[in-house]
């Protein structure tokens, strides 16, 4: 599986999710993309049909996309969502 994490700098929710990944030895396989960088903005375009948006149409950050092959398995936007997804997979 591939894990793509889309974040912004100085984002408390992003930092909380990254901390959870580090503390649970999950960060090693995660590719992080800082959305202030052009390459990261191009990468998230691959997943625009899957990412969640808020009431104003903005992409909810952080966004973690879990992909196996070409199939998106999950789109997660918080530590709590990741915890629940991991529980269901166990």
mmCIF file of C-alpha atoms in Angstrom:
data_model
loop_
_atom_site.group_PDB
_atom_site.id
_atom_site.type_symbol
_atom_site.label_atom_id
_atom_site.label_comp_id
_atom_site.label_asym_id
_atom_site.label_seq_id
_atom_site.Cartn_x
_atom_site.Cartn_y
_atom_site.Cartn_z
ATOM 1 C CA UNK A 1 0.000 0.000 0.000
ATOM 2 C CA UNK A 2 1.004 3.578 -0.584
ATOM 3 C CA UNK A 3 0.256 6.384 1.863
ATOM 4 C CA UNK A 4 0.125 10.008 0.703
ATOM 5 C CA UNK A 5 -0.251 12.762 3.308
ATOM 6 C CA UNK A 6 -1.172 16.252 2.107
ATOM 7 C CA UNK A 7 -0.489 19.007 4.633
ATOM 8 C CA UNK A 8 0.080 22.727 5.131
ATOM 9 C CA UNK A 9 2.782 24.270 7.317
ATOM 10 C CA UNK A 10 1.759 25.443 10.788
ATOM 11 C CA UNK A 11 -1.459 23.404 10.627
ATOM 12 C CA UNK A 12 -2.363 22.059 14.072
ATOM 13 C CA UNK A 13 -4.498 19.215 12.668
ATOM 14 C CA UNK A 14 -1.662 18.249 10.298
ATOM 15 C CA UNK A 15 0.851 18.283 13.140
ATOM 16 C CA UNK A 16 -1.450 16.128 15.302
ATOM 17 C CA UNK A 17 -1.755 13.501 12.561
ATOM 18 C CA UNK A 18 1.992 13.521 11.835
ATOM 19 C CA UNK A 19 2.737 13.143 15.553
ATOM 20 C CA UNK A 20 0.374 10.152 15.760
ATOM 21 C CA UNK A 21 2.106 8.557 12.760
ATOM 22 C CA UNK A 22 5.540 9.031 14.352
ATOM 23 C CA UNK A 23 4.479 7.794 17.796
ATOM 24 C CA UNK A 24 2.956 4.639 16.321
ATOM 25 C CA UNK A 25 5.817 3.859 13.939
ATOM 26 C CA UNK A 26 3.570 4.472 10.952
ATOM 27 C CA UNK A 27 5.431 7.441 9.466
ATOM 28 C CA UNK A 28 8.065 5.417 7.604
ATOM 29 C CA UNK A 29 5.860 4.468 4.676
ATOM 30 C CA UNK A 30 4.079 7.807 4.372
ATOM 31 C CA UNK A 31 4.959 10.250 1.608
ATOM 32 C CA UNK A 32 4.247 13.786 2.793
ATOM 33 C CA UNK A 33 3.313 16.544 0.389
ATOM 34 C CA UNK A 34 3.363 20.157 1.593
ATOM 35 C CA UNK A 35 0.653 21.917 -0.405
ATOM 36 C CA UNK A 36 2.531 25.196 -0.639
ATOM 37 C CA UNK A 37 4.874 23.459 -3.099
ATOM 38 C CA UNK A 38 3.977 23.170 -6.777
ATOM 39 C CA UNK A 39 4.866 19.457 -6.984
ATOM 40 C CA UNK A 40 2.511 18.704 -4.101
ATOM 41 C CA UNK A 41 -0.346 20.603 -5.734
ATOM 42 C CA UNK A 42 0.197 18.563 -8.875
ATOM 43 C CA UNK A 43 0.239 15.303 -6.881
ATOM 44 C CA UNK A 44 -3.058 15.947 -5.092
ATOM 45 C CA UNK A 45 -4.731 16.387 -8.491
ATOM 46 C CA UNK A 46 -4.443 12.611 -8.914
ATOM 47 C CA UNK A 47 -6.939 12.234 -6.069
ATOM 48 C CA UNK A 48 -9.390 15.103 -6.641
ATOM 49 C CA UNK A 49 -12.222 12.648 -7.258
ATOM 50 C CA UNK A 50 -11.650 11.122 -3.826
ATOM 51 C CA UNK A 51 -10.717 13.956 -1.448
ATOM 52 C CA UNK A 52 -13.315 15.505 0.833
ATOM 53 C CA UNK A 53 -14.211 19.159 0.721
ATOM 54 C CA UNK A 54 -15.718 21.530 3.246
ATOM 55 C CA UNK A 55 -18.911 23.553 2.757
ATOM 56 C CA UNK A 56 -16.974 26.196 0.804
ATOM 57 C CA UNK A 57 -15.471 23.622 -1.568
ATOM 58 C CA UNK A 58 -11.958 23.693 -0.122
ATOM 59 C CA UNK A 59 -10.051 20.432 0.301
ATOM 60 C CA UNK A 60 -10.038 19.358 3.948
ATOM 61 C CA UNK A 61 -6.492 19.317 5.300
ATOM 62 C CA UNK A 62 -4.806 17.159 6.383
ATOM 63 C CA UNK A 63 -5.741 14.567 3.799
ATOM 64 C CA UNK A 64 -4.216 11.106 3.857
ATOM 65 C CA UNK A 65 -4.881 8.937 0.824
ATOM 66 C CA UNK A 66 -4.277 5.194 1.120
ATOM 67 C CA UNK A 67 -3.837 3.523 -2.245
ATOM 68 C CA UNK A 68 -3.245 -0.076 -3.214
ATOM 69 C CA UNK A 69 -2.228 -0.384 -6.836
ATOM 70 C CA UNK A 70 -4.507 2.051 -8.635
ATOM 71 C CA UNK A 71 -7.364 1.645 -6.094
ATOM 72 C CA UNK A 72 -7.886 4.283 -3.403
ATOM 73 C CA UNK A 73 -8.631 2.316 -0.229
ATOM 74 C CA UNK A 74 -9.262 5.234 2.133
ATOM 75 C CA UNK A 75 -9.231 9.004 2.456
ATOM 76 C CA UNK A 76 -8.631 10.112 6.035
ATOM 77 C CA UNK A 77 -8.655 13.632 7.454
ATOM 78 C CA UNK A 78 -7.755 13.228 11.120
ATOM 79 C CA UNK A 79 -5.956 11.133 13.688
ATOM 80 C CA UNK A 80 -9.316 9.796 14.851
ATOM 81 C CA UNK A 81 -10.281 8.673 11.336
ATOM 82 C CA UNK A 82 -6.906 6.960 10.928
ATOM 83 C CA UNK A 83 -7.284 5.185 14.285
ATOM 84 C CA UNK A 84 -10.751 3.935 13.312
ATOM 85 C CA UNK A 85 -9.555 2.772 9.879
ATOM 86 C CA UNK A 86 -6.647 0.892 11.445
ATOM 87 C CA UNK A 87 -9.029 -0.731 13.972
ATOM 88 C CA UNK A 88 -11.297 -1.930 11.183
ATOM 89 C CA UNK A 89 -8.349 -3.352 9.238
ATOM 90 C CA UNK A 90 -7.009 -5.275 12.254
#
